[in-house]
PDB file of C-alpha atoms in Angstrom:
ATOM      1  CA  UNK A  31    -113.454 131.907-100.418  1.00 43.00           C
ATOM      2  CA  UNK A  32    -111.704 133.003-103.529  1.00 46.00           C
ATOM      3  CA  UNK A  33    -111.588 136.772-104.478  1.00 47.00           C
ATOM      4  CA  UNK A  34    -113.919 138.230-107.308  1.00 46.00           C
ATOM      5  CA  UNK A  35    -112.736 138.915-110.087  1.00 44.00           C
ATOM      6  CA  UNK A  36    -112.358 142.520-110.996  1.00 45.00           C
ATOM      7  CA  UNK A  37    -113.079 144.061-114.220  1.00 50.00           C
ATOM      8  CA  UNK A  38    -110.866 146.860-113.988  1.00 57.00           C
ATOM      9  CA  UNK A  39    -107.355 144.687-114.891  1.00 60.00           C
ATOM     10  CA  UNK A  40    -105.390 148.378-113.490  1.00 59.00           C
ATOM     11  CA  UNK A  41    -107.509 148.277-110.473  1.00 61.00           C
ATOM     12  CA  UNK A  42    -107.276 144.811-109.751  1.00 68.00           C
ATOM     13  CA  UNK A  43    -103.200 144.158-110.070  1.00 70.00           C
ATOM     14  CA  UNK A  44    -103.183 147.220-107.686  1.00 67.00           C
ATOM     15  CA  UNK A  45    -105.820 145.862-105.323  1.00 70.00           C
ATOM     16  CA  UNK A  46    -103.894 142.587-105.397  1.00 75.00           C
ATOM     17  CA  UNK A  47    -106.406 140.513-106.905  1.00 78.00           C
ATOM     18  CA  UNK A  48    -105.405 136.867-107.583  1.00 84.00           C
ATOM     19  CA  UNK A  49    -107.647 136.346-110.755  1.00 87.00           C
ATOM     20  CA  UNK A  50    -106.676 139.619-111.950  1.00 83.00           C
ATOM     21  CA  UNK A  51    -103.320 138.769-111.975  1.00 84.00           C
ATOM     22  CA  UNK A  52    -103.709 135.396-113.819  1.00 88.00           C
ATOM     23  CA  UNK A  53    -106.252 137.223-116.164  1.00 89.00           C
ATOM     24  CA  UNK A  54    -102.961 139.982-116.417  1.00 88.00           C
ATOM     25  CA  UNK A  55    -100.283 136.406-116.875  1.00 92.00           C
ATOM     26  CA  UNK A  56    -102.578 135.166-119.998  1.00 93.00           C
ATOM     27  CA  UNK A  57    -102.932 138.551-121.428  1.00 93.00           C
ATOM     28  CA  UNK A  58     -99.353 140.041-121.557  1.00 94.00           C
ATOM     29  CA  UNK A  59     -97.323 136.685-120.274  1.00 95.00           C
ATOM     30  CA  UNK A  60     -97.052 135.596-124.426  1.00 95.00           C
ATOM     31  CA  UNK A  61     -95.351 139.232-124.938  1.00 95.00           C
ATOM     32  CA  UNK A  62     -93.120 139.705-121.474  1.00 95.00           C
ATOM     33  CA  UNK A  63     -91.563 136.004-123.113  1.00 96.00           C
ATOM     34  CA  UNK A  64     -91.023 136.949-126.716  1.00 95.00           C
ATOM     35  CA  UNK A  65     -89.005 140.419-125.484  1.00 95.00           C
ATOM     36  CA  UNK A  66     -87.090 138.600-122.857  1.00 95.00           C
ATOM     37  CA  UNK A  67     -86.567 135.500-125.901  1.00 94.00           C
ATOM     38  CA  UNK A  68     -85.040 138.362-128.215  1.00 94.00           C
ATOM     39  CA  UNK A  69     -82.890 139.610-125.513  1.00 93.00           C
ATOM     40  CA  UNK A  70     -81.895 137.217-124.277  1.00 91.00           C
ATOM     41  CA  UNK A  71     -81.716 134.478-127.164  1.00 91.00           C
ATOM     42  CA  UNK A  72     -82.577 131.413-124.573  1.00 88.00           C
ATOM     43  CA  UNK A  73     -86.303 130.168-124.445  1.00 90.00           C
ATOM     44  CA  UNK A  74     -85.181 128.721-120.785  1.00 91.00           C
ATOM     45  CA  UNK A  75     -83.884 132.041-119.379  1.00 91.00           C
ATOM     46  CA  UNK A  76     -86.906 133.841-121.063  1.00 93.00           C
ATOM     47  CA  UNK A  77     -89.083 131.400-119.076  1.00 94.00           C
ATOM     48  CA  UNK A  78     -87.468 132.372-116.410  1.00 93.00           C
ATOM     49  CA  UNK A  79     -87.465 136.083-117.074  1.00 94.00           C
ATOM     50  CA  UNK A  80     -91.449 135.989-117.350  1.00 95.00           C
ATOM     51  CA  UNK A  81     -91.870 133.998-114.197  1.00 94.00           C
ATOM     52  CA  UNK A  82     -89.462 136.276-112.428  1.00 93.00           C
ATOM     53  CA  UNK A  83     -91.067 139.726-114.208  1.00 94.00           C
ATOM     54  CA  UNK A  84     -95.087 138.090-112.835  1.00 93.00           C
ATOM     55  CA  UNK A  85     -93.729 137.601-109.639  1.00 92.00           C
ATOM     56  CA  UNK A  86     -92.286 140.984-109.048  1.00 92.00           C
ATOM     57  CA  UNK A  87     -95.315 142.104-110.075  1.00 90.00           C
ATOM     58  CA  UNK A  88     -97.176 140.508-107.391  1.00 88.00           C
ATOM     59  CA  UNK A  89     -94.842 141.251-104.496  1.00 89.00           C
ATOM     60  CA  UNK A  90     -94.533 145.143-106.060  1.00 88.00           C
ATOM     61  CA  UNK A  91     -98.429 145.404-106.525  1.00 85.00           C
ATOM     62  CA  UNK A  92     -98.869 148.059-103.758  1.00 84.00           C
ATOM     63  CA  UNK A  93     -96.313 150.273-105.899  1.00 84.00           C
ATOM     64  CA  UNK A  94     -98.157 150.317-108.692  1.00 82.00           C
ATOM     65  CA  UNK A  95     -99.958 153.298-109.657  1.00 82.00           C
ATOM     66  CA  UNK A  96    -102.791 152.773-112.517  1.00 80.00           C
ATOM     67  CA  UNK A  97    -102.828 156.654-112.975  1.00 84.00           C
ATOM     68  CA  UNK A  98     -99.214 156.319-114.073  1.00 85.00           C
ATOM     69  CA  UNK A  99     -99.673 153.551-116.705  1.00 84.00           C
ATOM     70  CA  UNK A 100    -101.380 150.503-118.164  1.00 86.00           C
ATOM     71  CA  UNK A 101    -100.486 147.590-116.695  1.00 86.00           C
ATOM     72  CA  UNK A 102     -98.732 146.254-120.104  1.00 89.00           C
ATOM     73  CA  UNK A 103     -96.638 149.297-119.818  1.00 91.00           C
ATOM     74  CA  UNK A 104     -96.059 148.588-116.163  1.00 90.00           C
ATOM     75  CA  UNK A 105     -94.712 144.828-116.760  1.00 92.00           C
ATOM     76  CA  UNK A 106     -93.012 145.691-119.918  1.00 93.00           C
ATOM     77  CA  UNK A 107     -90.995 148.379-117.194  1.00 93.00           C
ATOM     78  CA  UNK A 108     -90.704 145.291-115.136  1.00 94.00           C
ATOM     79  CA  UNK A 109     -89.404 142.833-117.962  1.00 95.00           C
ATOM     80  CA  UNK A 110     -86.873 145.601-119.107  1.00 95.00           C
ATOM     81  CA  UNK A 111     -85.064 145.610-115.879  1.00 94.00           C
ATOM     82  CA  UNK A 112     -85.022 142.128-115.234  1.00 94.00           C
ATOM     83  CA  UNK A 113     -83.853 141.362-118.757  1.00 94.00           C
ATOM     84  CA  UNK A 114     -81.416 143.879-117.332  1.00 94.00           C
ATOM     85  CA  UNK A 115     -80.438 141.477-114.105  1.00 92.00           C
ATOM     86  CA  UNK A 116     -80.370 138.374-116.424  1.00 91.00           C
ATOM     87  CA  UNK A 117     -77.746 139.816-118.875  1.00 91.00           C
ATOM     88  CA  UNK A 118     -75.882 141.470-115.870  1.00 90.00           C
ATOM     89  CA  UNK A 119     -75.762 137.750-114.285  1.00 88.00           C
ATOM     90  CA  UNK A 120     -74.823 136.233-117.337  1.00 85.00           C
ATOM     91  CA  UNK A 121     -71.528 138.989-117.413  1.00 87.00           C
ATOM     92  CA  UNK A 122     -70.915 137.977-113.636  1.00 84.00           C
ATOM     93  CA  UNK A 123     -70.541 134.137-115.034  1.00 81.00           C
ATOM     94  CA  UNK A 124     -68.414 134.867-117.449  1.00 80.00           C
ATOM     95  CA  UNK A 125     -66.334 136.907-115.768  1.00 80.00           C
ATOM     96  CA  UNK A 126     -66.248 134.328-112.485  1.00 79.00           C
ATOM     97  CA  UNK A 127     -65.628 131.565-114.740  1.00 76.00           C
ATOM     98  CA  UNK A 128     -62.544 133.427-117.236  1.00 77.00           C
ATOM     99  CA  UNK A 129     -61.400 134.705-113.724  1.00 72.00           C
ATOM    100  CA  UNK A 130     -61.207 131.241-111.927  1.00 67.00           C
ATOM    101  CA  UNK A 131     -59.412 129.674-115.047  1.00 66.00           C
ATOM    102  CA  UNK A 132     -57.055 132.065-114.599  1.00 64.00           C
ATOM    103  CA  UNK A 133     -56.837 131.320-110.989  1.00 62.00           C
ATOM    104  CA  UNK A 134     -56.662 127.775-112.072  1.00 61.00           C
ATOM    105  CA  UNK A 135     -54.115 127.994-114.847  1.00 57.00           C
ATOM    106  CA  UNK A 136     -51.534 129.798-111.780  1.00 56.00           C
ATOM    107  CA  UNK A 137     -52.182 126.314-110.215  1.00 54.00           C
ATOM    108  CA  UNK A 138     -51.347 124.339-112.811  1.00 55.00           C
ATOM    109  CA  UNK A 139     -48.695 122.511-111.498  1.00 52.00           C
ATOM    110  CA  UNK A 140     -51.227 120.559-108.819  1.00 53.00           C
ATOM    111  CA  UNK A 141     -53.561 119.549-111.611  1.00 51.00           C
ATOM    112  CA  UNK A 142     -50.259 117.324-112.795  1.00 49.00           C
ATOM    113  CA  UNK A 143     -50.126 116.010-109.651  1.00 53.00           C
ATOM    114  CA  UNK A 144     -53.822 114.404-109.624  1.00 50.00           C
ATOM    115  CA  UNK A 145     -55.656 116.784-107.686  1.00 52.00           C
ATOM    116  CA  UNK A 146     -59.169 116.628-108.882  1.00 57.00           C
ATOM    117  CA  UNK A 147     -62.620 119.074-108.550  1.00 63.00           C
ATOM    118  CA  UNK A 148     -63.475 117.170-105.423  1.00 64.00           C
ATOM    119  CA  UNK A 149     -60.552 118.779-103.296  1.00 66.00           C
ATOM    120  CA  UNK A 150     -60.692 122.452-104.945  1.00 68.00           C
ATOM    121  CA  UNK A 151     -64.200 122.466-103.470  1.00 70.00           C
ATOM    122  CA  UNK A 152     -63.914 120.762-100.814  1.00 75.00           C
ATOM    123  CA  UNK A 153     -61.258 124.363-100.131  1.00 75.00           C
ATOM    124  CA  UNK A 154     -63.526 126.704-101.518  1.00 76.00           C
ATOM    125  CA  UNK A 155     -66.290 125.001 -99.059  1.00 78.00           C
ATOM    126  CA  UNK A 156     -63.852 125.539 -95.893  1.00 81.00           C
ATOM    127  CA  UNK A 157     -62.802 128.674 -97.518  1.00 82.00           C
ATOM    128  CA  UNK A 158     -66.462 130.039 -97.156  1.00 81.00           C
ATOM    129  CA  UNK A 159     -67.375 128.373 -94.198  1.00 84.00           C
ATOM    130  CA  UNK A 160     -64.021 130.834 -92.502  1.00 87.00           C
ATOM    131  CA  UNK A 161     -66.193 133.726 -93.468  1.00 87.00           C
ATOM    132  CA  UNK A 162     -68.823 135.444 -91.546  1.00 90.00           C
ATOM    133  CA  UNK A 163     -72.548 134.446 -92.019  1.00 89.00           C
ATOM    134  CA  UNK A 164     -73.429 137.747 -93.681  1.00 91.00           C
ATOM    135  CA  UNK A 165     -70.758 137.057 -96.289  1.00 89.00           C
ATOM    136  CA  UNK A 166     -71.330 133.251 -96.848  1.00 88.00           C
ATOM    137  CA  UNK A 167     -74.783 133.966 -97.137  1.00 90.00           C
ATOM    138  CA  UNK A 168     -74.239 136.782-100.356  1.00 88.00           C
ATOM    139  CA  UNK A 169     -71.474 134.747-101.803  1.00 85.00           C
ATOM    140  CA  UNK A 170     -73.624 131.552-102.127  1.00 85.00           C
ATOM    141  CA  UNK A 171     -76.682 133.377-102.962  1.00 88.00           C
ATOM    142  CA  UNK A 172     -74.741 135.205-105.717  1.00 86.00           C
ATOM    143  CA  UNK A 173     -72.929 132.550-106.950  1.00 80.00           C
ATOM    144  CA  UNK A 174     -74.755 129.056-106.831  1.00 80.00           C
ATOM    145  CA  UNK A 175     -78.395 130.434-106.939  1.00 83.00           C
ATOM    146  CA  UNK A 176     -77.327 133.021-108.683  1.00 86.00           C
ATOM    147  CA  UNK A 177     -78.935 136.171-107.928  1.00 88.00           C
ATOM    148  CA  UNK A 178     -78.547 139.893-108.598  1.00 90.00           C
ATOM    149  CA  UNK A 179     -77.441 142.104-105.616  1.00 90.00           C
ATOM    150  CA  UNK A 180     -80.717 143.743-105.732  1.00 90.00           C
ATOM    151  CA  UNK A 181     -82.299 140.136-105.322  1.00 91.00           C
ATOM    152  CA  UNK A 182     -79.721 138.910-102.260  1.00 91.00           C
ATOM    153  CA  UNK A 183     -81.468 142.454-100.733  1.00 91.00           C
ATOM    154  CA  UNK A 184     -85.064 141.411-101.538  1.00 91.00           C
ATOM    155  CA  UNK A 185     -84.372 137.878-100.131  1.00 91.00           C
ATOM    156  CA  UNK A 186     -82.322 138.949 -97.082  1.00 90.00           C
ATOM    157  CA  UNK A 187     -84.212 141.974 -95.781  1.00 92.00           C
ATOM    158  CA  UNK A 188     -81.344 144.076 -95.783  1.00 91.00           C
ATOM    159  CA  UNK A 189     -80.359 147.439 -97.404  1.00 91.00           C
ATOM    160  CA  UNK A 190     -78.609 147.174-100.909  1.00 87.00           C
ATOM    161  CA  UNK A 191     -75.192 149.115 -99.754  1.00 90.00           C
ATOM    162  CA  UNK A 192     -74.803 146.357 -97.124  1.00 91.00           C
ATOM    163  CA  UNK A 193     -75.376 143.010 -99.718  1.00 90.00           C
ATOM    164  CA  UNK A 194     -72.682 144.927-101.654  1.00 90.00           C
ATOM    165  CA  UNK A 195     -70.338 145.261 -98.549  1.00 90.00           C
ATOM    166  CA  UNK A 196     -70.862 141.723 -97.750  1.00 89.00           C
ATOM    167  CA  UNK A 197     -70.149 140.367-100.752  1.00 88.00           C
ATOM    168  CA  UNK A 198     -66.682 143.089-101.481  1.00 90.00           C
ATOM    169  CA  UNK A 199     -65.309 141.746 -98.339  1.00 91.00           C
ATOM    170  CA  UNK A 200     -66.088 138.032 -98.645  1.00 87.00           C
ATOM    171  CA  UNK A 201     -64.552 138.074-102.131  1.00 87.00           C
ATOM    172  CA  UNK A 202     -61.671 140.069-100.634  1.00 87.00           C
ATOM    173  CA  UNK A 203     -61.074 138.012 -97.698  1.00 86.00           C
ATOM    174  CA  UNK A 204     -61.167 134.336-100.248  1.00 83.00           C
ATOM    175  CA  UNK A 205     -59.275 136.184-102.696  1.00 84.00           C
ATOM    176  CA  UNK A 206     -56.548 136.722-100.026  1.00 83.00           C
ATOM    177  CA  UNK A 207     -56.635 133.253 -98.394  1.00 79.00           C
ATOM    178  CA  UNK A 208     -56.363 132.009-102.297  1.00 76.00           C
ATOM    179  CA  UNK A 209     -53.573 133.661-102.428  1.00 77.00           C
ATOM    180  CA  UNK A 210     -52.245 133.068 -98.903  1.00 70.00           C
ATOM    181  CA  UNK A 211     -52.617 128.941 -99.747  1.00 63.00           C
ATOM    182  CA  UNK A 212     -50.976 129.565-103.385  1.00 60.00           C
ATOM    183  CA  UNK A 213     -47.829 130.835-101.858  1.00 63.00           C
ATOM    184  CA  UNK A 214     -47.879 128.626 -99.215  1.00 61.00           C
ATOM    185  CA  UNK A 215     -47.942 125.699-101.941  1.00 57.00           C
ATOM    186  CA  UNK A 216     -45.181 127.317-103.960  1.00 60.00           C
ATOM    187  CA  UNK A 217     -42.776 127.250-101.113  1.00 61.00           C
ATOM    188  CA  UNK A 218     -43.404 123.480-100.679  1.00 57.00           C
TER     189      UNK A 218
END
């Protein structure tokens, strides 16, 4: 039996009314996309942006408080701070990626000997399988599916402060078996 449609669009986001919010996705989807495209300059990660932005919407519906704002003003709020996250991600790539090539370029010499991809993540994969489940679970949900801290939280089910102490010590513990196996190569 499907859920009447409300004509009160405030009301019915709140009341978490299905129709209301596809009746909300038509009417302020088109803008949530053009200020996440001019953020962002990528159509696909503005696509992404507004699906992500609708759907927090949905989940966050009982938070929302009509008396406190439209509900443009409400997902605009919503699209700012996940523009936010998508930038912030986009930093964590960069960084990841300048940090292992530097990583890489102190391991030089076993790219001259033939070594390909396969092996270095066939390591990493051991590598994270040595860590506890907590941290494996934040390091692959940060770094292949690529997700926020705030997002590994939502996902999880567990407090913010302990994603972030997860994912500290994981990166701390592969940083120093890196390092551990670099050395242990050099004196070969």
């Amino acid at each position: 039996m499907s859920t009447p449609v409300t004509t009160d669009p405030a009301g019915g986001l709140a009341g978490g009314d299905e129709a209301t919010l596809t009746a909300a996705y038509r009417r302020w989807g088109p803008l949530v996309h053009v200020l996440a495209q001019r953020a962002l300059g990528d159509s696909r990660e503005a696509e992404d942006v507004t699906q992500q932005v609708f759907l927090a919407a949905w989940r966050g519906r009982a938070a929302y408080r009509p008396e406190l704002g439209s509900p443009g003003a409400w997902l605009t709020g919503i699209t700012r701070h996940r523009i936010a996250d998508a930038l912030a991600a986009r930093t964590r790539r960069a960084a990841l990626v300048e940090g292992a090539g530097a990583q890489y370029a102190t391991l030089d010499h076993r790219a001259a000997e033939g070594m390909d991809s396969a092996v270095d993540r066939t390591l990493m994969a051991q590598e994270l399988a040595r860590l506890t489940a907590a941290q494996r679970t934040v390091l692959r949900l940060a770094f292949y599916e690529d997700l926020t801290h705030p997002q590994i939280a939502e996902r999880t089910g567990w407090p913010l402060g302990t994603v972030k102490s997860h994912a500290r010590r994981g990166i701390s513990s592969l940083r120093a078996r890196l390092a551990d196996d670099a050395d242990d190569a050099d004196d070969r």
